[in-house]
Amino acid sequence: MSQHINVLDMAREQLAVAANLLELDKGLHDVLAQPMRQMIVHFPVVLDNGEVQVFEGYRVQHNASRGPTKGGIRYHPDVDLSETSALAMWMTWKCAVVNIPYGGAKGSVKVDTKQLTKRELEKLTRRYVTEISTMIGERSDIPAPDIGTNAQVMAWVMDTVSMQKGYTVPGCVTGKPIELGGSEGRTEATGRGVVVTMEEAAKVMNMDLGKAKVIVQGFGNVGSTAAKLAEESGATVVGVSDAVGGIYNPNGLPVHDLFYRYSGRDGGIREYKDAEQVTNAEILELPCDVLIPAAIAAQLTKENATKVKAKLIVEGANGPTTPEADHILSDKGVLVVPDILANAGGVVVSYFEWVQDLQNFFWEENEVNNKLTRIMRHSFAAVEAGMRAHKTDMRTAALIIGVKRVADATIRRGIFP
Ligand code: GLU
């Protein structure tokens, strides 16, 4: 589905709505609509069988007016420069909404990691990082995990940058393993933030989560953690899906079991048999109270938004809802907690990791989780208040806060020279 929808157009349309409401000057709007820096790299990797394969990768920095740029590295066969730029722009607003001192960036490599051995993945990572080395660094642009990458990949990023510098630079990347300067709580942080915002939204809607049925599309790091924590918070998870497809049982699914016993298997969670098998498209339309899209962009569109049964949508993925779908959902009275707020927990704890690395002083998991929860609740409350004040939807309210902070920083700094 996402192939037919240009997510950069989507991101620009969202920006335009906020820019109009903020009455931003046209020149400033033009600055924010473009990424400040884009790099395309083509680089060779010698595969285990001796053949050379050339890969295409990108790093995009959208805006650095509030600080160094920050954003994940995605390994996926469908990435391109335009999508990576949209994701970088969303990172800028996300960091501004939760008020952490970063601009937005994103990197990606067009690759299906399932086709590579671990050694090939390591070589691809080290070469990609070397190609984009003029852009990244602990004071300039700090990568992190995203779809297709994990703590091991971040360890290789850190080691590659460190080898080139001649000394260890833990702060050049976040989402690292704990023993290399990673932060407690980082792996779960995005899913944890999703569930904190779900709880805050439920309070506003007078929804009893103890009686709520939740569906999660995507069972990667974000989706699986959100499903586990939603279950722990008392909700019943009735549907989940991974890249292979989904399962649904209106009486509830054993999320921890699915994670620990099924998610690593070839057939994925569909190997669990006490449930109906559904597709990734069907799962979005099944009966539930809360829908958490935590897979990829452009999943809720004008074609399926009318069929959504959930009263609350919490966006674990980046860009899962198109602007047309936003209108339909808003008219139906569905509350959408937007990605730039709902999934900001990951970059918030990335910020904590970076601060800990720069200080060489590490925090306990409770401290990380408590600080994360406080920021998520505070940001949710500010966005919710904005939504009421501007009589608009939650995405627009979040964008108004995020875009305004970036615009104000740009105005304060002035245009160089
Ligand atoms: N890739 C994550 C995101 O989209 C995390 C980025 C980060 O921690 O820098 O928010």
CSV table of C-alpha atoms and ligand atoms in Angstrom, one decimal, residues 70-72 91 94 106 142-146 174 186 318 343 346-347 350, ligand 1:
chain,number,residue,atom,x,y,z
A,70,LYS,CA,18.8,12.7,15.5
A,71,GLY,CA,17.1,9.8,13.9
A,72,GLY,CA,17.2,6.1,13.1
A,91,MET,CA,11.9,13.4,13.6
A,94,LYS,CA,8.9,14.7,17.2
A,106,LYS,CA,17.0,9.6,9.2
A,142,ILE,CA,23.3,10.8,16.0
A,143,PRO,CA,21.8,7.6,14.5
A,144,ALA,CA,19.7,5.0,16.4
A,145,PRO,CA,17.7,1.8,15.5
A,146,ASP,CA,14.7,1.8,13.3
A,174,THR,CA,22.1,5.5,20.6
A,186,ARG,CA,16.0,2.1,25.6
A,318,ASN,CA,5.9,6.6,11.7
A,343,ASN,CA,6.1,7.0,19.5
A,346,GLY,CA,12.3,6.0,21.7
A,347,VAL,CA,14.0,9.2,20.9
A,350,SER,CA,17.9,8.0,23.1
B,1,GLU,N1,13.9,5.4,14.9
B,1,GLU,C1,13.2,5.9,16.1
B,1,GLU,C2,12.1,6.9,15.7
B,1,GLU,O1,11.6,6.9,14.6
B,1,GLU,C3,14.2,6.4,17.1
B,1,GLU,C4,15.1,7.5,16.7
B,1,GLU,C5,16.1,7.8,17.8
B,1,GLU,O2,16.1,7.3,18.9
B,1,GLU,O3,17.0,8.7,17.4
B,1,GLU,O4,11.7,7.7,16.5
